[in-house]
Coordinates of C-alpha atoms in Angstrom, one line a residue:
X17 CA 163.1 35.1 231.9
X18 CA 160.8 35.2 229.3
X19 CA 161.3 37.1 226.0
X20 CA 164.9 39.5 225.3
X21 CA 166.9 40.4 227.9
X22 CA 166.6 43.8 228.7
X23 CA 170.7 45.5 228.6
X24 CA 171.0 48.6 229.8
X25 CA 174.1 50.0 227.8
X26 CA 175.4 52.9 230.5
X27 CA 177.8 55.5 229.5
X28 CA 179.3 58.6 229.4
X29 CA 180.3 59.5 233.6
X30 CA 181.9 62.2 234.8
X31 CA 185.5 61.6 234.9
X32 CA 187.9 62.7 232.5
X33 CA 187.2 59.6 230.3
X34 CA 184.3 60.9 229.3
X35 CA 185.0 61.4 225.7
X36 CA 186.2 57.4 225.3
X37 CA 183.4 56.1 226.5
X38 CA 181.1 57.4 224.2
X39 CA 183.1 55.4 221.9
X40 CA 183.7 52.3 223.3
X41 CA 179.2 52.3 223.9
X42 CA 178.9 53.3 220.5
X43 CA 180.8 50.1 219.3
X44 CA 179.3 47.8 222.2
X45 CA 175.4 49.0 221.1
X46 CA 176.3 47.9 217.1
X47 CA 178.0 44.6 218.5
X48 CA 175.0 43.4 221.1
X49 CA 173.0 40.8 219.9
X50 CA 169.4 42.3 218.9
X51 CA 167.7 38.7 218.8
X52 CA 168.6 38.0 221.9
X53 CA 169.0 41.3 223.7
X54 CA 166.4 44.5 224.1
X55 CA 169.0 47.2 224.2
X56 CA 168.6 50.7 226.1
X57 CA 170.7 53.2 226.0
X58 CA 171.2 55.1 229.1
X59 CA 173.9 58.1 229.3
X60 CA 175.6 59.9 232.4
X61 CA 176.0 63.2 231.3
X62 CA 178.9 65.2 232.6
X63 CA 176.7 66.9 235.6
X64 CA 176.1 63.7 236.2
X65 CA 172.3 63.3 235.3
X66 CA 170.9 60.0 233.9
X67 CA 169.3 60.0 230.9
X68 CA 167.5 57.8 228.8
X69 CA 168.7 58.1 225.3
X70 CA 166.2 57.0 221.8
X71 CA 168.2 53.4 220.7
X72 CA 166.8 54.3 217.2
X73 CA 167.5 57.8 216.8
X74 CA 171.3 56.6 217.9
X75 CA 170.8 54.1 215.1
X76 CA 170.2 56.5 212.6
X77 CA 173.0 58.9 213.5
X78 CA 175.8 55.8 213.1
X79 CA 178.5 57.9 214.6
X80 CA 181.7 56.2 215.9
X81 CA 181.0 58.5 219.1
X82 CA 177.3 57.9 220.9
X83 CA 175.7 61.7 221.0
X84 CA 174.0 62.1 224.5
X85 CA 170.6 63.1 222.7
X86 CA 169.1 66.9 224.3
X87 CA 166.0 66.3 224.5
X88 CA 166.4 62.5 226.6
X89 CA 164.4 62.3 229.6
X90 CA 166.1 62.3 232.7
X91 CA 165.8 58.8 234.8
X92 CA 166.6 57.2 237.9
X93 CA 166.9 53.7 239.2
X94 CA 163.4 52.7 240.8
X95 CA 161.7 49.1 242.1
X96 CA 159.4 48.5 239.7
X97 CA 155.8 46.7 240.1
X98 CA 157.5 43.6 239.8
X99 CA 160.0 43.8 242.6
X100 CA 162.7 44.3 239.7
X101 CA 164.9 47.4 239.0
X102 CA 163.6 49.4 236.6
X103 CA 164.1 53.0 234.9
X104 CA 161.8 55.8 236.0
X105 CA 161.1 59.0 234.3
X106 CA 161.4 62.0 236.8
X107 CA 160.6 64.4 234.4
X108 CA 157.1 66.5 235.4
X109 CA 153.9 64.4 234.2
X110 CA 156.4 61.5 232.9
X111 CA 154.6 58.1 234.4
X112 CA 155.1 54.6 233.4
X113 CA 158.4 52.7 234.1
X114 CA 160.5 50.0 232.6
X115 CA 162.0 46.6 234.5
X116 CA 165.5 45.9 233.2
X117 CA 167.1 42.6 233.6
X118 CA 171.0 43.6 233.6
X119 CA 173.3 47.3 233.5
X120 CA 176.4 46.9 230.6
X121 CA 178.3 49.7 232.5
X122 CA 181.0 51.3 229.1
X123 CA 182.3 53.8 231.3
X124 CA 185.9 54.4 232.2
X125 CA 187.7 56.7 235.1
X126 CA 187.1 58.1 238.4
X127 CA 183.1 57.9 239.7
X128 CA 182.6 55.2 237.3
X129 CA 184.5 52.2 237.4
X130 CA 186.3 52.9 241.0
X131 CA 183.2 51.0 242.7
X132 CA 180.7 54.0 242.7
X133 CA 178.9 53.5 240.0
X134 CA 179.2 49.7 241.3
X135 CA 178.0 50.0 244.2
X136 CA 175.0 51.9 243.1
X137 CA 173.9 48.9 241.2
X138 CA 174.3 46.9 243.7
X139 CA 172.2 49.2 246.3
X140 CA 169.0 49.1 243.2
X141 CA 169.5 45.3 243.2
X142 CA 170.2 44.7 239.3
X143 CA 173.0 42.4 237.9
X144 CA 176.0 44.2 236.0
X145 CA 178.7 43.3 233.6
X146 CA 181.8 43.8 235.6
X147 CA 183.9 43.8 238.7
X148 CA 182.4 44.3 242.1
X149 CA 182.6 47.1 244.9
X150 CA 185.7 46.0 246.5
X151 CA 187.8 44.8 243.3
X152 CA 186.6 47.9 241.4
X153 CA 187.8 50.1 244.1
X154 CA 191.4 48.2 244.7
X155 CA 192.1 48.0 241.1
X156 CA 191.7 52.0 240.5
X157 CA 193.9 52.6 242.6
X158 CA 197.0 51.8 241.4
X159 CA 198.9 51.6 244.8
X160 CA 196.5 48.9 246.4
X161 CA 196.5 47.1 243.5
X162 CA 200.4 47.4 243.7
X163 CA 200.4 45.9 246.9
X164 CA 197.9 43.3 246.8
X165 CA 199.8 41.8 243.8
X166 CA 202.7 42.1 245.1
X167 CA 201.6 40.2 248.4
X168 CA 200.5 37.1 245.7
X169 CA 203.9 36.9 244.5
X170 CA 203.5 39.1 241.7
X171 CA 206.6 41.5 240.8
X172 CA 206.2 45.4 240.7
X173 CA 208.6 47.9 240.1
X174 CA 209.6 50.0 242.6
X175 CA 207.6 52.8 243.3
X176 CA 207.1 55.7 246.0
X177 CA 204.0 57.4 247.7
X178 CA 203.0 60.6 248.1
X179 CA 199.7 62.2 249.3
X180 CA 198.6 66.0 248.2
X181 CA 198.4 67.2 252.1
X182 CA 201.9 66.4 252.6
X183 CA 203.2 67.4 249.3
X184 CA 201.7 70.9 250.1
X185 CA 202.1 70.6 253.8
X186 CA 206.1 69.9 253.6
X187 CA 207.4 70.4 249.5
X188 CA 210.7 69.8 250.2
X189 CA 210.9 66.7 252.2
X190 CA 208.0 65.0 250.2
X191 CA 210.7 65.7 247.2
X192 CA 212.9 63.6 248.6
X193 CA 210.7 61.2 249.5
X194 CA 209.8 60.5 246.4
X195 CA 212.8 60.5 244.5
X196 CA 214.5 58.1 247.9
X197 CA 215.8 54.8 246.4
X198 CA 215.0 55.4 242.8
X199 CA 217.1 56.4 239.8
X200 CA 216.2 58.6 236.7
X201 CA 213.7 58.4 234.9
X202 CA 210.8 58.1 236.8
X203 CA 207.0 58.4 235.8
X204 CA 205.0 60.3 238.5
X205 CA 200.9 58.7 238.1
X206 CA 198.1 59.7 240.0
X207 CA 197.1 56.4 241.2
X208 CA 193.4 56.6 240.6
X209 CA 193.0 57.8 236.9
X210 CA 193.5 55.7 233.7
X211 CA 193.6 56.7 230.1
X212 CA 197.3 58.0 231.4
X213 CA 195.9 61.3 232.4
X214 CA 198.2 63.0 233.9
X215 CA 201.3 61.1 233.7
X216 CA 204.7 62.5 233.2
X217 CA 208.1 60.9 232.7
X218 CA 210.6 62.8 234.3
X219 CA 213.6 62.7 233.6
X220 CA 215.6 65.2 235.7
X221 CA 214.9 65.5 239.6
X222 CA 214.7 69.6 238.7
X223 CA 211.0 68.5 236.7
X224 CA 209.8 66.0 239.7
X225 CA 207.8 68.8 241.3
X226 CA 206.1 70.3 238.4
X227 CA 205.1 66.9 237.4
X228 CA 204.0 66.1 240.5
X229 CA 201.8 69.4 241.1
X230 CA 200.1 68.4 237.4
X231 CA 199.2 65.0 238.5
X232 CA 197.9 66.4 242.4
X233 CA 195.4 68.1 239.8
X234 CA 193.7 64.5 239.4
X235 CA 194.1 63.1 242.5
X236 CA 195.2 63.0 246.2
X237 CA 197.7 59.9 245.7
X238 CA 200.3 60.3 243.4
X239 CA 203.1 57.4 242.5
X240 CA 206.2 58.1 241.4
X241 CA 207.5 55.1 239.7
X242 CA 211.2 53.2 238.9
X243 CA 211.4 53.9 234.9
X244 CA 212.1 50.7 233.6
X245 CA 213.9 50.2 229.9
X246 CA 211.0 47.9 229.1
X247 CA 208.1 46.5 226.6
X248 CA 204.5 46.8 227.8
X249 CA 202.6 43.9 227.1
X250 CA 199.2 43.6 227.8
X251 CA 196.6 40.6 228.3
X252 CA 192.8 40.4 228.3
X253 CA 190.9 38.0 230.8
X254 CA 187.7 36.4 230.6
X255 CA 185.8 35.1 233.7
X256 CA 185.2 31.3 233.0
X257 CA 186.2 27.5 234.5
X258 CA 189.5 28.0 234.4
X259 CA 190.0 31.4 233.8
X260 CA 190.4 32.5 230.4
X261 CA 193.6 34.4 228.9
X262 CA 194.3 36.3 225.9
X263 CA 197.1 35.9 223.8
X264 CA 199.0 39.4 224.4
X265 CA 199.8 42.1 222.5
X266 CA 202.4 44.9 222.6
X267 CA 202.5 48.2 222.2
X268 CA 205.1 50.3 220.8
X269 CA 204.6 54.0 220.9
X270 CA 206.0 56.2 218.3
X271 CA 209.4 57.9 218.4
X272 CA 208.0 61.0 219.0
X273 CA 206.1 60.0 222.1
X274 CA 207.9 59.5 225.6
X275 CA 205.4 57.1 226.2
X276 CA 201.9 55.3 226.0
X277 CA 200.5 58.7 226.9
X278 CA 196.8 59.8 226.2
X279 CA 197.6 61.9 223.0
X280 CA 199.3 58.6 221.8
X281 CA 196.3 56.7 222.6
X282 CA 193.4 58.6 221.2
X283 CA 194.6 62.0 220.0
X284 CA 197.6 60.6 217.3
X285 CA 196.4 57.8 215.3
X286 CA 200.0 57.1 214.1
X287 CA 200.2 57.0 217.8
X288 CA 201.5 53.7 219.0
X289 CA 202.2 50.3 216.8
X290 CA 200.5 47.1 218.3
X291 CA 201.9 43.9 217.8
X292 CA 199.3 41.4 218.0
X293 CA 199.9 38.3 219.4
X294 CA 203.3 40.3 221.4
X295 CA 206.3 39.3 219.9
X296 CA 207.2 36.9 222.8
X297 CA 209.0 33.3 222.5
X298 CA 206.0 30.3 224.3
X299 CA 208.0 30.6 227.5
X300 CA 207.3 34.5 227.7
X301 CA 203.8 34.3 226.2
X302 CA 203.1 31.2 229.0
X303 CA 204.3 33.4 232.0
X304 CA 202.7 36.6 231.0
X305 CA 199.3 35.0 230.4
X306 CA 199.9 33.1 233.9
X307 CA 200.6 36.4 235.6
X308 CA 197.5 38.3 234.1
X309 CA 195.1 35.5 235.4
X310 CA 196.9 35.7 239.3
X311 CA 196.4 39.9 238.8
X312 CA 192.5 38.8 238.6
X313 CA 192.3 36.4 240.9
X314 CA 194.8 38.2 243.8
X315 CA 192.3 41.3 243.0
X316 CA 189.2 38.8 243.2
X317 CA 187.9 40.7 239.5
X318 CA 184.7 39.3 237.5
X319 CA 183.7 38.7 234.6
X320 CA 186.5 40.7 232.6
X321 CA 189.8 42.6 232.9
X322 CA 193.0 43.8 230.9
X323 CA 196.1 43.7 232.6
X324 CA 199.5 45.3 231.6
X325 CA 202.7 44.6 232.5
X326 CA 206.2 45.6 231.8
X327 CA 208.7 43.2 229.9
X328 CA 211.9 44.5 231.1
X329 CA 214.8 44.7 228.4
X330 CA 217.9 44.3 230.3
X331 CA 216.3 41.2 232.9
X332 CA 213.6 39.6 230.5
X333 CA 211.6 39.7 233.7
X334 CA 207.7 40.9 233.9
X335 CA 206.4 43.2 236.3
X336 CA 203.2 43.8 236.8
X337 CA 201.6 47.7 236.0
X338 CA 198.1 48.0 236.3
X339 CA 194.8 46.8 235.6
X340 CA 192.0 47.9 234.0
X341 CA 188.1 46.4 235.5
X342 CA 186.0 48.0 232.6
X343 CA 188.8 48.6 229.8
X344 CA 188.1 50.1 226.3
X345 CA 185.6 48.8 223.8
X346 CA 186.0 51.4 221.0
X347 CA 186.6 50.0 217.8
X348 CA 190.8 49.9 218.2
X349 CA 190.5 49.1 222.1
X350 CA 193.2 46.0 222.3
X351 CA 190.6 43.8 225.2
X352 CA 188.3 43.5 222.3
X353 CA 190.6 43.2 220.0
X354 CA 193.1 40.4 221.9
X355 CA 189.9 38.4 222.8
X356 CA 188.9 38.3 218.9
X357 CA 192.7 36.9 218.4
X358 CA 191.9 34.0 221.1
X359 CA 188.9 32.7 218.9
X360 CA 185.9 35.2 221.2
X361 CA 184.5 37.3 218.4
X362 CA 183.1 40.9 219.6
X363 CA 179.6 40.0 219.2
X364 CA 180.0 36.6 221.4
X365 CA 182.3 38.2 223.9
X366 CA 179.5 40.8 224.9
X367 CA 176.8 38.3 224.7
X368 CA 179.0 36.3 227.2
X369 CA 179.8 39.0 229.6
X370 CA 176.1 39.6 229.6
X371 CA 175.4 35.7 230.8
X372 CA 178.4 36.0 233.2
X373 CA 176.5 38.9 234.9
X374 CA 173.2 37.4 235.2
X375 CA 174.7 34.5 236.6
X376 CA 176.5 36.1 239.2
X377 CA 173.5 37.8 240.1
X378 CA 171.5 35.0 240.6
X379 CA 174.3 33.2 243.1
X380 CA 174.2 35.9 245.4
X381 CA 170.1 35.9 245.1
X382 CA 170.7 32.4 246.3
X383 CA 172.5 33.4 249.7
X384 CA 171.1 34.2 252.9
X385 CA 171.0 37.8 253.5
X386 CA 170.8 37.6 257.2
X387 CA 167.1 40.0 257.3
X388 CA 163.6 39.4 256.7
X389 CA 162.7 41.0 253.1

């Protein structure tokens, strides 16, 4: 590959995380590596049109949010002369194209990085930082994830189902479905949003259906969840032989937030205290970062992942919340952040998870496809 590599920095999407990842790509374009690295910024505006944003202009404006610029042309994903993906102009009388070597998806939420956006990529034949279709997909959703860790011997808490067709189709009954072998509090989640949109700790059965109607707003799954007297502890992972763990942090909301909820995360910046490394005696900090690598490997993830877990109180035992395929990269995003801690500097992590990408590209180049091309 002669020259830079050509990174396509993709943000913006059109889930509710809109907002933070226009952060995290503004701190990922300062971080990239210009000697090594031709960087072009590409946006998903909410509408959901591609655009192909002015790297210097962005420069100039040095905001800690990247602007989606107005007058960007509008792309798509083409085959260029080469036989490589490249960007096209579809504007009327826009002609000329550009090959690009590999897509640095920021983007966070629903349509983004449940597999769509992945699978996209994968259909225009270009190599991307990031998880696949399949563990994209499992890992949003909170529920399959649930179960597929829990089938590797990893512990979950105990948690309920409920779908929006027979929450409306049957209120009462799905009411006590959910609340069936669980004790107050409980936190109702729909299962395929992050951010912790629309989650509610609910502490009196009387509040379990307005909670539950708020989060059937965001999706057609809902959990309701055991609330566990607990410390969430969270690990980043980084694709490598063996796989590499962070040391993990902690978070500790505020007294005047229930929970790790998305005004604590990025509306309050007294928000939440982290605790970085976590708090945790070798023992703790030696299962935890055990338990994040099996999450990534039971969910067969790439390149990178943060994983959370709970550190119950009473027990001392983990259990094992969620995962996050493409997790934040804003300035005070804790993957970054616990990666730095573990001796991977920002700049050096991206410019690894760039290398990661290519590479994976290039082993599934090397495999039969089973057609003539």
């Amino acid at each position: 590959m002669a020259g830079k590599i050509r990174v396509v920095v993709l943000y913006g999407g059109r889930s509710g995380e809109h907002e933070v990842s226009l952060k995290s790509a503004a701190s990922v374009l300062r971080h990239l590596d210009r000697s090594q690295f031709e960087v072009i910024p590409v946006s998903i505006d909410k509408a959901g049109r591609w655009q192909w944003n002015d790297l210097g202009a962005l420069d100039l404006a040095q905001t800690t949010s990247l602007p989606i610029l107005p007058d960007a042309p509008e792309i798509r994903l083409a085959r260029g002369p080469n036989g490589h993906c490249a960007l096209m102009p579809i504007s009327a009388g826009s002609t000329g194209s550009l090959e690009i070597d590999v897509v640095f998806p920021v983007i966070h939420g629903p349509l983004c990085e449940d597999g769509t956006v992945q699978g996209l990529l994968e259909l225009a034949d270009v190599a991307y930082v990031g998880s696949g279709v399949l563990a994209s997909a499992v890992s949003m959703d909170k529920d399959v994830a649930k179960r597929l860790a829990e089938f590797a011997g990893i512990p979950v808490a105990r948690y309920r189902v409920l779908t929006r067709k027979a929450f409306a189709g049957d209120r009462a009954t799905s009411l006590a479905k959910a609340a069936e072998g669980l004790s107050l509090p409980v936190f109702v989640k729909p299962c395929n949003m992050g951010s912790s949109v629309g989650i509610h700790k609910v502490k009196s059965w009387d509040a379990l259906g307005a909670a539950l109607d708020d989060a059937f707003r965001y999706d057609l799954k809902v959990l309701v969840e055991q609330g566990i007297d607990a410390r969430e502890i969270e690990v980043a992972v980084l694709e490598g032989e063996p796989l590499f763990a962070s040391v993990a942090s902690e978070l500790n909301p505020n007294a005047h937030h229930e929970f790790y909820s998305y005004e604590a995360k990025y509306l309050d910046p007294d928000g939440a205290r982290v605790d970085l490394p976590a708090k945790l005696d070798a023992e703790q900090m030696a299962r935890v970062r055990s338990l994040a690598v099996q999450v990534f490997a039971a969910l067969e993830c790439s390149d990178l992942a943060r994983v959370d877990f709970f550190l119950d109180r009473q027990t001392g035992a983990f259990c094992f919340n969620e995962i996050n395929t493409l997790p934040g990269f804003t300035s005070i995003s804790m993957y970054p952040k616990m990666m730095e801690a573990s001796g991977v500097p920002y700049g050096e992590l991206l410019t690894r998870l760039v290398h990661l990408a290519l590479d994976r590209h290039r082993q599934r180049h090397s495999l039969e496809r089973g057609y003539s091309s």
